[in-house]
XYZ file of C-alpha atoms in Angstrom:
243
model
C 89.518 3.716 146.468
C 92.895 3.054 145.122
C 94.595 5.726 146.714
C 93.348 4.758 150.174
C 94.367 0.971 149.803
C 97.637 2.242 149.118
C 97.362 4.807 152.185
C 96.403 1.998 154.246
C 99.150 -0.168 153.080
C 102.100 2.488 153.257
C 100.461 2.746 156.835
C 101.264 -0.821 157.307
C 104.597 -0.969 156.179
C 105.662 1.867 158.702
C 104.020 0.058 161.181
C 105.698 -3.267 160.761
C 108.931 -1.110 160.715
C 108.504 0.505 163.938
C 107.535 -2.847 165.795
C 110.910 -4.160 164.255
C 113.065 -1.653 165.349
C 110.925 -1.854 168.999
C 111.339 -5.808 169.024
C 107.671 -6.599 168.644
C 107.918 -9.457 166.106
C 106.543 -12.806 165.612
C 103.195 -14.370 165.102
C 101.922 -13.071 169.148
C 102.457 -9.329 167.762
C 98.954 -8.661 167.313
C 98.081 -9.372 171.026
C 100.993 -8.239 172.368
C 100.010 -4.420 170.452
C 96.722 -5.079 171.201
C 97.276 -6.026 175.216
C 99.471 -2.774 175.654
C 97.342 -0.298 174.172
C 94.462 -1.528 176.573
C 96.550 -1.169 179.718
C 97.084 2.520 178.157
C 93.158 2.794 178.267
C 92.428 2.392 174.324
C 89.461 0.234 173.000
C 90.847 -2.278 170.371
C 90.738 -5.580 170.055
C 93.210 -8.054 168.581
C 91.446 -8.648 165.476
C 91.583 -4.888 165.297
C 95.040 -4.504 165.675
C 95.327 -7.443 163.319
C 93.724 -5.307 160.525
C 96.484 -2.776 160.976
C 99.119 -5.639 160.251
C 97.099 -6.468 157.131
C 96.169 -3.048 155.477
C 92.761 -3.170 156.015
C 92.360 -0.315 158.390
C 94.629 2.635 160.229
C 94.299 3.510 163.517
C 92.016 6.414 164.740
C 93.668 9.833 166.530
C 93.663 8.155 170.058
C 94.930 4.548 169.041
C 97.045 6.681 166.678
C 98.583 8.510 169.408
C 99.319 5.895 171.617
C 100.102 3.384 169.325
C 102.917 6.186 168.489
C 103.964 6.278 172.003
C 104.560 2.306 172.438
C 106.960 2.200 169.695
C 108.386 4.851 170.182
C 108.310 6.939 166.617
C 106.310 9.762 165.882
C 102.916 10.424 165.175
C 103.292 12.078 162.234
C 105.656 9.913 160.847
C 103.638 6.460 161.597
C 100.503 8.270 159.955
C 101.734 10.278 157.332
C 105.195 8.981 156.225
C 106.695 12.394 157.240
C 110.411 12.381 158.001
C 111.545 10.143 160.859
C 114.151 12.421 162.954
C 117.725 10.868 163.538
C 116.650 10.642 167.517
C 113.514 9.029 167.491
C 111.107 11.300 170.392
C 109.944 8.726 172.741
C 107.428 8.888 175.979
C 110.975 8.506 178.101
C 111.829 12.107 176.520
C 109.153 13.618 178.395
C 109.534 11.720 181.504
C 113.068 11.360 181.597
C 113.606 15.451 182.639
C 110.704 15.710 185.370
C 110.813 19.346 185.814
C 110.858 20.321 182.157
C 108.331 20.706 179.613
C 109.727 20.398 176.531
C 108.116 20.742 173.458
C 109.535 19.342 169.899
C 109.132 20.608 166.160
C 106.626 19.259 164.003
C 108.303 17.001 161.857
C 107.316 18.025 158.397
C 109.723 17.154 156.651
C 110.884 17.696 153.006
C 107.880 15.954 151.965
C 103.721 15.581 152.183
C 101.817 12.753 153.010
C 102.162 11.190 149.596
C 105.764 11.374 149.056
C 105.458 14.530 146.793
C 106.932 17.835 147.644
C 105.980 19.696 150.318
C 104.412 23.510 149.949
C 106.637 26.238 151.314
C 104.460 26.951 153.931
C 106.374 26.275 156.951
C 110.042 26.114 157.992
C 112.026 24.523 160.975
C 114.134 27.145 162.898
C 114.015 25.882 166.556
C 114.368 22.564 166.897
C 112.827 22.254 170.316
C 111.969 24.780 173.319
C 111.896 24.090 177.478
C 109.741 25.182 179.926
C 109.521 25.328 183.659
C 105.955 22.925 184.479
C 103.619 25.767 185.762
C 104.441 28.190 183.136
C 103.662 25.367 180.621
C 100.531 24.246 182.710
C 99.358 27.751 182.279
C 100.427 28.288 178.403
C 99.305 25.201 177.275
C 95.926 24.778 179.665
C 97.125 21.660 181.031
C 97.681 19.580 178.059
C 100.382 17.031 177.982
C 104.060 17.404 176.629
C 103.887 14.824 173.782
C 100.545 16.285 172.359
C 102.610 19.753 171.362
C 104.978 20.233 168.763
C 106.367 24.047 167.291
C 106.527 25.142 163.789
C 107.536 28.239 162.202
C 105.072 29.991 159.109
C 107.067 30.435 156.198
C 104.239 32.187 154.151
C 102.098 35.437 154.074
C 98.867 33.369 153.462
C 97.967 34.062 157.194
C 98.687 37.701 158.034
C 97.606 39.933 159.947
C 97.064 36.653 162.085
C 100.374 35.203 161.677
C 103.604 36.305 160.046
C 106.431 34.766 158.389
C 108.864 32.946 160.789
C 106.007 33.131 163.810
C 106.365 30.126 165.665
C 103.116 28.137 165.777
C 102.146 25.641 168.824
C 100.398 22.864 167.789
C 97.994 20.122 169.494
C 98.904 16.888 167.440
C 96.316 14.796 169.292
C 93.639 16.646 167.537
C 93.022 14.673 164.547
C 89.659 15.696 162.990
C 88.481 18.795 162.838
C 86.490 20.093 166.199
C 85.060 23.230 165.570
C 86.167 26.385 164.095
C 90.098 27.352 164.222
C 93.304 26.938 162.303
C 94.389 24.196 161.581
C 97.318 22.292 159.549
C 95.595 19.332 157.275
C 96.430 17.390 153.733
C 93.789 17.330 151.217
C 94.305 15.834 148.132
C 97.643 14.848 149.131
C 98.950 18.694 149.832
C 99.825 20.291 152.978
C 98.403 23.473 154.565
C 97.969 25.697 157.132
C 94.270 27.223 157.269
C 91.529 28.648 158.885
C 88.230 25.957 158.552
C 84.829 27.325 159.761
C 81.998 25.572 159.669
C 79.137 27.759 157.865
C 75.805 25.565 157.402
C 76.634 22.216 155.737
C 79.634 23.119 154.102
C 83.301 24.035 155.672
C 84.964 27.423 154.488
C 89.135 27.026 153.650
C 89.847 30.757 154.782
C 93.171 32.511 155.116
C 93.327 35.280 156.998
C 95.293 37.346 154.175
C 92.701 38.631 152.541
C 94.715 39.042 149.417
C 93.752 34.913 149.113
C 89.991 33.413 148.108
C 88.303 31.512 150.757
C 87.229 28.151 149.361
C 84.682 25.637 150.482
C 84.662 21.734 151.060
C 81.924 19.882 150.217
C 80.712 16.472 151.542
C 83.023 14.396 149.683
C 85.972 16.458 150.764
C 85.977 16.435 154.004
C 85.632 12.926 153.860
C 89.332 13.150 152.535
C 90.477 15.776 154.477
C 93.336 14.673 156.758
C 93.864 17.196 159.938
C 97.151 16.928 161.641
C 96.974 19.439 164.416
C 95.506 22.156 165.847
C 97.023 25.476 166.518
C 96.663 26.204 169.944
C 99.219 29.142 170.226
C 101.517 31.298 168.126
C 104.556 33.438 169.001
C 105.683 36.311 166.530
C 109.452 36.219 165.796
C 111.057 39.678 167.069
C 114.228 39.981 167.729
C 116.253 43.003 168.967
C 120.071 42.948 167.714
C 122.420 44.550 170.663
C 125.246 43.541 169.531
């Protein structure tokens, strides 16, 4: 219980940052929040929004996402604390070059959820990477620009699936897990990258090295499990020196 109020209140203080720095101040923040998520098609209410202000709640994946969007900041950064990059990624990024699909890292950061140091498990290497909009309609089945970030695996704990320095595409809408696949999550305030399959009423924790033990979350786990996206797409790192 404690550690959630204080999830939901580091939450808050991010929040009341970002409206800051976006000039959304004053007592008429609520509505205003409130009145331009709805014209983005989210269900909230003002007194809803009004519980984000006030650390009683955080936003779900969609709310999440768009709330992300109108202040321009980062999903992962609003929800999680993660590291803030120097150019904040707004929706103008994506707009702003219409025949380019570009697609940003995942900002991990030096740090987990919780403040506390992150595993080795990934590592930034290309910062961001363009495409032309129907190879990207094709690659990434339609899904919009903002929803994908890249990572690189920095660990063995996936092979023969992935291996180190792979770059990893990611679906950052996808908040919860869906179904089987891999996915990148916190639990117990530590990062990973992981395999979850859903076997009867539990969820298995597998990585695809089978040098590592597959573990199992129970009930009360995966009330606590926090997923932060999906991996829709990998490319292995091979490169051919010429000169």
């Amino acid at each position: 219980m404690v550690k959630k109020e204080s999830t939901r209140q580091a939450f808050t203080t991010r929040l009341i940052a970002a409206c800051e720095s976006a000039g959304i101040v004053g007592h008429g923040r609520n509505k205003q929040v409130a009145r331009a998520l709805q014209q983005q098609g989210c269900k909230i209410s003002t007194p809803g929004v009004w519980k984000w202000f006030n650390a009683q709640s955080v936003p779900d994946g969609g709310n999440l996402l768009a709330l992300s969007q109108l202040l321009g900041v980062r999903v992962e950064w609003l929800q999680y604390g993660m590291e803030q990059p120097a150019d904040p990624v707004t929706l103008s990024t994506f707009t702003g070059h219409k025949n380019v699909f570009r697609v940003d890292s995942l900002d991990i950061g030096q740090r987990s959820a919780a403040g506390l140091p992150a595993r080795d498990e990934f590592v930034e290497t290309i910062q961001a990477i363009e495409y032309g909009l129907d190879e990207a309609r094709v690659l990434f089945n339609g899904r919009p620009a903002e929803n994908i970030r890249l990572i690189a695996i920095n660990s063995d704990s996936m092979a023969d699936t992935f291996a180190p320095r792979d770059q990893l595409f990611v679906d950052i809408s996808v908040r919860m897990f869906d179904g089987d696949g891999i996915y990148i999550f916190t639990l117990d305030e530590q990062l990973y990258l992981k395999r979850l399959q859903l076997q009867h009423k539990k969820i298995a924790v597998i990585s695809d090295n089978k040098r590592y033990e597959t573990w199992y979350l129970n009930h009360d786990d995966v009330t606590s499990l926090k997923v932060l996206a999906k991996v829709i797409m990998s490319q292995a790192r091979h490169y051919q020196i010429l000169g």
